[in-house]
């Protein structure tokens, strides 16, 4: 890797360098006269590229030239586009079993009676259908620490009462895959160790009947899992009053918890990126990957997701699959997305957003190559469908859309008890009941939105910070957060509106 204060070349095979600050036209950079003004984070051609030829970054193809490109030209959406090309999946050829540490690290976790381990201690109010969302929120509002601090004052060990509502649950095929995913997602939250108690509220006439969902997902009502329908309760005011009393009845028991040292192997961390920019694959994603390598060596689990955002880079995972069968499961997921897009006249290359492109990312291939870095370097141990329970240890993959709240919802339903979220353009994401830590990819973002960011990875470029050392520092931050230290998003109360189950469709 060659670098200077002005540019970065990530691989000797690359056709482009990355501008590390805004560069004017006619400036001499890396002995190249710039033929265009180059925004920070954007690409400059360092080799002549003919129309139709591949262009490489990270030593990998990120697209194809749509016109002849001269040395010193800005390389972006006006002259670079996605294209199909053969990938060598090399199933499991680079897989190396992870060498676990002799004495695993610990964090201060909450051990449930059934030995599940939590990082937080919430009571949750879930809904079977959008029609019960207003009642659920009204109940949760009675226990909000910001407007009614006295309600939870006697229960200092309860982190909060949260209503996780959604816009789904009816006008859907009662036997279709969409409803099955919805029910699996809700059931994953019901079982989540970060909830000490759950109340599920329905309207009564919806397709997603609570009784049917409970049976399909093998859930049993009891002291800490209660349900009712608004129609049966006699309407809105009576339902709100009933819900408040049910939550009050759960609080005393929920408060009877403490934290104790437990192995890091109990951590399952969902990996997310949102508002990505060109620096994401250079700074924050590799830093998060380095932290995940440490976590995995300590027996923990890292959940890489956002399938449309690893498209084009899947070969970097299949070669690390623990078995060829696991690698093929990932390719099957990619093929499923291609077919879904084709049926719906959509394209996976729609994924890079306007903000992604303004930050220097041009194609989904370029975005994906940086995105897979979040998963570190260890073997891929399993591939899961959306919201399936994650049982394997180590790095795993879950099939989710690229849309961050929807993807993280699937991860948490699968058991993620923390979320780590990289961002270059800026995010304020939270994900109750799982705490969310955010990694800024650049120092300008850190300075602008420091109140929302938990760590600045821009020092990799600005100060030459070592990625592995910064990864170690972030891993230690994960341990502190898992032990109860609040993340920035938790301080501001984020997390209740980010529960977004996947309504099965093309959402990249």
XYZ file of C-alpha atoms in Angstrom:
508
model
C 0.000 0.000 0.000
C 1.450 3.303 -1.153
C 0.264 6.524 0.413
C 0.941 10.218 0.847
C -1.066 13.089 2.294
C -2.705 13.456 -1.125
C -3.467 9.987 -2.431
C -3.674 6.283 -1.668
C -3.037 3.254 -3.899
C -4.537 0.160 -2.307
C -2.985 -2.572 -4.488
C -0.225 -2.671 -7.114
C -2.751 -4.085 -9.605
C -5.075 -1.089 -9.225
C -5.928 1.218 -12.110
C -6.871 4.099 -9.809
C -5.598 6.024 -6.826
C -7.858 7.517 -4.164
C -7.716 11.250 -3.455
C -7.306 11.831 0.275
C -8.370 15.455 -0.027
C -9.921 17.655 -2.676
C -7.451 18.033 -5.521
C -7.599 20.835 -8.134
C -7.358 20.358 -11.877
C -3.789 20.507 -13.231
C -2.267 19.628 -9.847
C 0.666 17.206 -10.018
C -0.087 14.196 -7.795
C 1.946 10.986 -7.835
C 3.787 12.434 -10.829
C 0.451 12.649 -12.678
C -1.126 15.869 -13.953
C -4.802 15.817 -13.002
C -7.084 16.414 -15.983
C -10.094 17.039 -13.726
C -10.759 18.421 -10.258
C -11.059 15.435 -7.902
C -13.298 15.470 -4.801
C -11.968 13.888 -1.616
C -12.385 10.111 -1.613
C -12.832 9.882 -5.369
C -10.785 7.941 -7.915
C -8.142 9.089 -10.402
C -6.901 6.950 -13.284
C -3.215 6.061 -12.895
C -3.151 3.927 -16.061
C -4.804 4.426 -19.443
C -7.973 2.317 -19.680
C -9.681 1.453 -22.964
C -13.439 1.466 -23.386
C -14.871 -1.851 -22.166
C -11.793 -2.785 -20.134
C -12.074 -3.668 -16.421
C -11.034 -1.172 -13.766
C -9.546 -2.433 -10.526
C -9.484 -1.165 -6.949
C -8.342 -3.349 -4.015
C -6.792 -5.460 -6.806
C -10.363 -6.472 -7.766
C -12.709 -5.496 -10.598
C -15.081 -2.679 -9.624
C -16.570 -2.165 -13.110
C -15.799 -1.464 -16.724
C -14.852 1.708 -18.577
C -17.718 3.130 -20.640
C -15.244 5.245 -22.637
C -11.509 5.561 -23.061
C -10.011 6.975 -19.860
C -6.684 8.820 -19.852
C -4.216 8.951 -16.984
C -5.241 11.751 -14.603
C -8.964 11.582 -15.360
C -11.661 11.440 -12.696
C -13.095 7.901 -12.637
C -16.715 7.826 -11.546
C -20.287 7.302 -12.744
C -19.693 9.192 -16.005
C -17.117 6.698 -17.264
C -17.413 3.551 -15.120
C -20.290 1.048 -15.001
C -21.010 -2.404 -13.626
C -20.717 -5.477 -15.838
C -20.832 -9.238 -15.496
C -17.594 -11.210 -15.340
C -16.470 -14.646 -14.280
C -15.505 -15.080 -10.644
C -13.344 -17.880 -9.323
C -15.142 -18.987 -6.168
C -12.320 -21.327 -5.124
C -14.613 -22.986 -2.588
C -12.855 -23.428 0.783
C -9.366 -23.274 -0.761
C -8.245 -20.553 1.669
C -10.112 -21.849 4.716
C -7.974 -22.144 7.827
C -9.566 -23.210 11.138
C -9.477 -20.379 13.655
C -6.931 -20.765 16.419
C -8.857 -19.911 19.584
C -7.121 -18.163 22.473
C -6.212 -20.284 25.481
C -7.993 -18.039 27.999
C -10.999 -16.230 26.446
C -11.782 -12.658 27.390
C -14.871 -11.900 29.457
C -17.473 -9.158 29.701
C -20.007 -8.302 32.377
C -23.173 -9.931 31.086
C -26.642 -10.667 32.422
C -27.242 -14.414 32.746
C -30.884 -15.422 32.346
C -32.361 -18.378 34.299
C -32.080 -20.545 31.158
C -28.381 -19.541 30.850
C -28.841 -17.242 27.884
C -26.626 -14.158 28.210
C -27.828 -10.597 27.674
C -26.022 -7.312 27.122
C -29.090 -5.234 28.056
C -32.222 -5.677 30.179
C -35.383 -4.389 28.490
C -39.083 -5.141 28.539
C -40.475 -5.206 25.016
C -43.891 -4.520 23.531
C -44.277 -6.145 20.113
C -47.190 -5.987 17.698
C -48.662 -8.596 15.387
C -49.969 -5.949 12.991
C -49.661 -2.246 12.253
C -53.172 -1.702 13.642
C -51.945 -2.247 17.210
C -48.933 0.073 16.932
C -50.622 3.111 18.487
C -51.669 1.173 21.577
C -48.202 -0.364 21.951
C -46.516 3.028 21.796
C -48.988 4.575 24.211
C -48.188 1.863 26.750
C -44.419 2.263 26.309
C -44.732 6.056 26.681
C -45.920 5.572 30.240
C -42.459 4.208 31.087
C -40.255 6.602 29.098
C -37.283 7.735 31.148
C -37.121 11.116 29.417
C -40.712 12.220 30.081
C -41.743 9.982 33.016
C -38.526 9.189 34.913
C -40.479 8.305 38.042
C -42.058 5.258 36.367
C -38.815 3.268 36.251
C -37.026 4.943 39.169
C -37.726 1.964 41.489
C -36.258 -0.400 38.870
C -32.692 0.796 38.206
C -31.654 -2.505 36.594
C -34.276 -2.196 33.830
C -32.859 -0.392 30.789
C -36.282 0.591 29.507
C -39.657 -0.399 28.114
C -39.652 -0.245 24.318
C -42.412 -0.599 21.733
C -41.171 -2.161 18.491
C -43.924 -1.661 15.928
C -44.126 -2.198 12.170
C -46.337 -1.573 9.138
C -47.159 -5.162 8.282
C -49.220 -8.145 9.476
C -52.324 -8.110 7.279
C -53.413 -8.123 3.607
C -50.910 -10.903 2.971
C -51.048 -14.565 2.009
C -51.657 -16.484 5.228
C -49.521 -19.383 3.984
C -46.880 -17.423 2.066
C -43.183 -16.897 2.679
C -43.673 -13.231 3.584
C -45.772 -14.022 6.640
C -43.408 -16.812 7.678
C -40.509 -14.342 7.668
C -42.592 -11.856 9.651
C -43.458 -14.459 12.281
C -39.882 -15.739 12.464
C -38.678 -12.180 13.020
C -41.142 -11.465 15.822
C -40.355 -14.811 17.442
C -36.637 -14.011 17.331
C -37.290 -10.834 19.290
C -39.555 -12.644 21.736
C -36.702 -15.071 22.472
C -33.982 -12.419 22.531
C -31.978 -12.547 25.773
C -31.943 -8.746 26.024
C -35.654 -8.871 26.850
C -36.632 -9.802 30.398
C -40.299 -9.771 29.453
C -42.452 -9.410 26.330
C -46.003 -8.258 25.666
C -47.422 -8.951 22.186
C -50.473 -6.928 21.144
C -52.737 -7.570 18.164
C -55.909 -6.020 16.840
C -57.810 -9.291 16.575
C -58.868 -9.663 12.953
C -55.480 -9.511 11.219
C -53.944 -12.202 9.028
C -51.032 -12.555 11.429
C -53.070 -14.037 14.252
C -51.123 -14.141 17.515
C -52.360 -17.648 18.346
C -51.272 -18.992 14.948
C -47.896 -17.268 15.212
C -47.302 -18.658 18.690
C -48.077 -22.173 17.495
C -45.991 -21.901 14.325
C -42.994 -20.584 16.268
C -43.370 -22.918 19.284
C -43.870 -20.021 21.701
C -45.727 -20.501 24.976
C -47.428 -17.760 26.917
C -46.359 -17.361 30.529
C -45.449 -14.844 33.199
C -42.833 -13.121 31.015
C -44.577 -13.568 27.662
C -48.124 -12.282 27.544
C -50.472 -11.417 24.675
C -53.868 -9.865 24.018
C -55.967 -8.356 21.209
C -57.436 -4.851 21.274
C -60.823 -6.078 20.100
C -61.014 -8.608 22.934
C -59.858 -6.044 25.504
C -62.660 -3.627 24.609
C -60.899 -0.990 22.546
C -58.062 1.484 22.816
C -58.361 3.019 26.323
C -58.971 -0.338 27.965
C -56.119 -1.907 26.000
C -53.691 0.807 27.060
C -54.730 0.424 30.694
C -54.423 -3.369 30.470
C -51.003 -3.145 28.866
C -49.710 -0.747 31.517
C -50.759 -3.138 34.268
C -49.110 -6.094 32.517
C -45.824 -4.186 32.191
C -45.994 -3.092 35.827
C -46.362 -6.745 36.763
C -43.149 -7.617 34.889
C -40.922 -4.858 36.262
C -40.115 -6.210 39.714
C -38.831 -9.535 38.397
C -37.012 -7.842 35.515
C -35.188 -5.660 38.008
C -33.801 -8.655 39.891
C -30.716 -9.066 37.716
C -27.045 -8.332 38.069
C -24.007 -8.487 35.850
C -21.373 -11.174 36.163
C -18.227 -12.070 34.177
C -19.078 -14.305 31.220
C -16.999 -15.449 28.222
C -16.914 -13.312 25.095
C -18.208 -16.379 23.264
C -21.690 -15.215 24.303
C -21.409 -12.144 22.074
C -23.137 -12.210 18.680
C -22.440 -9.016 16.772
C -24.358 -7.847 13.721
C -22.136 -5.996 11.244
C -23.671 -3.072 9.373
C -22.594 -0.218 7.135
C -24.749 2.719 6.114
C -24.088 6.020 4.399
C -20.867 4.456 3.116
C -18.216 6.440 1.290
C -14.939 5.689 -0.447
C -13.148 5.644 2.896
C -15.375 2.879 4.310
C -13.317 0.113 2.721
C -10.047 1.802 3.713
C -10.619 2.712 7.360
C -13.732 1.759 9.366
C -14.585 -1.540 7.668
C -11.051 -2.971 8.028
C -10.907 -1.691 11.628
C -14.185 -3.441 12.396
C -12.864 -6.542 10.624
C -9.755 -6.514 12.797
C -11.954 -6.292 15.905
C -14.074 -9.199 14.650
C -10.962 -11.340 14.154
C -10.192 -10.831 17.849
C -13.792 -11.595 18.795
C -13.816 -14.810 16.751
C -10.522 -15.963 18.251
C -12.223 -15.516 21.641
C -15.113 -17.751 20.588
C -17.598 -15.026 19.617
C -19.815 -14.662 16.557
C -19.781 -11.994 13.842
C -22.813 -11.780 11.517
C -22.047 -10.295 8.100
C -25.180 -9.465 6.085
C -26.594 -7.038 3.490
C -26.474 -9.453 0.540
C -26.777 -6.781 -2.182
C -23.736 -5.117 -0.617
C -21.482 -8.165 -0.928
C -22.597 -8.879 -4.497
C -19.497 -8.927 -6.673
C -17.270 -9.701 -3.702
C -18.798 -13.039 -2.735
C -15.740 -14.868 -4.097
C -13.720 -13.336 -1.239
C -15.971 -15.259 1.155
C -16.527 -18.542 -0.697
C -12.799 -19.243 -0.714
C -12.859 -18.916 3.106
C -15.951 -21.098 3.632
C -15.517 -23.894 6.162
C -16.809 -26.324 3.525
C -17.657 -26.111 -0.190
C -21.315 -26.683 0.727
C -21.324 -23.525 2.874
C -19.703 -21.572 0.063
C -22.327 -22.776 -2.395
C -25.079 -21.669 -0.013
C -23.764 -18.128 -0.342
C -23.696 -18.332 -4.139
C -27.246 -19.701 -4.075
C -28.290 -16.627 -2.095
C -26.647 -14.338 -4.669
C -28.383 -16.199 -7.509
C -31.723 -15.841 -5.672
C -31.237 -12.070 -5.555
C -30.356 -11.935 -9.257
C -33.540 -13.813 -10.117
C -35.602 -11.602 -7.782
C -34.246 -8.476 -9.452
C -34.841 -9.870 -12.924
C -38.462 -10.744 -12.120
C -39.063 -7.246 -10.790
C -37.195 -5.338 -13.520
C -34.650 -4.151 -10.965
C -30.858 -4.153 -10.692
C -28.487 -4.965 -7.875
C -26.381 -2.024 -9.048
C -29.154 0.280 -7.820
C -27.713 -0.205 -4.339
C -25.181 2.657 -4.175
C -27.193 5.642 -2.980
C -26.751 9.282 -3.941
C -24.743 9.788 -0.760
C -22.561 6.752 -1.500
C -21.751 8.190 -4.932
C -21.092 11.669 -3.578
C -18.630 10.013 -1.202
C -16.707 8.424 -4.066
C -18.331 5.001 -4.505
C -19.343 4.303 -8.090
C -20.699 0.747 -8.413
C -22.080 -1.904 -6.096
C -18.958 -3.962 -6.880
C -16.752 -1.255 -5.395
C -19.050 -0.877 -2.399
C -19.142 -4.637 -1.834
C -15.377 -5.064 -1.944
C -15.070 -2.575 0.893
C -18.096 -3.969 2.707
C -16.804 -7.532 3.099
C -13.852 -6.149 5.063
C -16.201 -5.780 8.060
C -16.077 -9.563 8.443
C -12.319 -9.730 9.019
C -10.193 -12.605 7.760
C -11.416 -15.761 9.500
C -13.347 -18.627 7.911
C -17.040 -18.330 7.003
C -18.726 -20.939 9.170
C -22.363 -20.873 8.011
C -24.941 -19.075 5.851
C -28.380 -18.256 7.303
C -31.640 -16.988 5.897
C -33.218 -13.802 7.237
C -33.988 -13.911 10.981
C -32.978 -17.560 11.373
C -31.434 -18.348 14.777
C -27.652 -18.045 14.535
C -26.089 -21.017 16.288
C -22.629 -21.295 14.708
C -19.605 -19.613 16.254
C -17.185 -17.497 14.243
C -17.925 -15.465 11.123
C -21.315 -16.267 9.578
C -23.437 -14.719 6.853
C -27.154 -13.884 6.988
C -29.154 -13.147 3.846
C -30.731 -9.704 4.298
C -31.508 -6.658 2.179
C -28.960 -3.854 2.147
C -31.336 -1.403 3.838
C -29.744 -0.972 7.257
C -32.758 -1.060 9.640
C -34.236 -4.031 7.789
C -30.922 -5.877 7.757
C -30.161 -5.210 11.422
C -33.689 -6.313 12.391
C -32.969 -9.711 10.840
C -29.651 -9.947 12.662
C -31.173 -9.116 16.045
C -33.987 -11.600 15.400
C -31.244 -14.151 14.752
C -29.714 -13.429 18.164
C -27.316 -10.511 17.677
C -26.946 -8.850 21.067
C -24.898 -5.953 19.670
C -24.676 -4.062 16.366
C -21.524 -2.415 14.991
C -22.244 0.120 12.261
C -19.706 1.840 9.987
C -20.650 5.097 8.264
C -18.956 7.663 6.076
C -21.750 10.118 5.332
C -23.173 10.027 8.872
C -25.749 7.958 10.751
C -27.571 8.129 14.058
C -28.680 4.499 14.021
C -29.822 2.611 17.109
C -31.320 -0.853 17.390
C -33.173 -1.694 20.608
C -32.817 -4.051 22.357
C -29.249 -4.443 21.013
C -26.822 -1.551 21.636
C -25.312 -0.087 18.471
C -21.778 1.282 18.156
C -20.926 3.519 15.196
C -17.552 3.842 13.498
C -16.831 7.026 11.510
C -14.812 6.393 8.354
C -13.322 9.884 8.157
C -12.299 12.649 10.517
C -14.476 15.277 8.822
C -17.543 13.219 9.761
C -16.184 12.667 13.276
C -15.756 16.427 13.768
C -19.155 17.229 12.255
C -21.236 14.524 13.966
C -19.178 13.496 16.974
C -22.241 13.352 19.206
C -23.476 10.354 17.180
C -20.170 8.549 16.550
C -18.470 6.153 18.985
C -15.024 5.971 17.374
C -13.094 7.827 14.663
C -11.378 5.556 12.135
C -10.334 8.479 9.957
C -7.012 8.531 11.803
C -5.968 5.551 9.643
C -5.614 8.044 6.789
C -4.946 11.282 8.711
C -2.392 10.014 11.198
C -1.333 6.633 9.863
C -3.027 4.766 12.732
C -2.454 1.028 12.592
C -5.644 -0.787 11.584
C -4.967 -3.727 13.902
C -4.229 -1.488 16.882
C -7.358 0.544 16.248
C -9.250 -2.724 15.859
C -8.006 -3.780 19.283
C -9.152 -0.458 20.756
C -12.593 -0.884 19.200
C -12.812 -4.483 20.424
C -12.211 -3.192 23.947
C -14.974 -0.628 23.390
C -17.275 -3.489 22.400
C -16.464 -5.247 25.673
C -17.249 -2.105 27.678
C -20.513 -1.536 25.815
C -21.564 -5.171 26.205
C -20.865 -4.750 29.914
C -23.327 -1.871 30.196
C -21.544 1.277 29.022
C -24.086 3.122 26.837
C -23.422 3.774 23.162
C -24.070 7.220 21.702
C -27.344 6.130 20.089
C -28.558 4.769 23.433
C -27.883 8.122 25.100
C -30.335 9.768 22.683
C -32.972 7.047 22.837
C -32.587 5.602 19.348
C -33.819 2.114 18.610
C -37.617 1.907 18.810
C -38.283 3.152 15.271
C -35.595 1.010 13.664
C -37.486 -2.275 13.982
C -38.196 -2.916 10.280
C -38.970 -6.551 9.376
C -38.326 -7.488 5.749
C -41.452 -7.289 3.638
C -40.226 -9.740 1.025
C -39.386 -7.615 -2.035
C -36.484 -6.052 -3.922
C -35.024 -3.794 -1.247
C -31.343 -3.396 -1.938
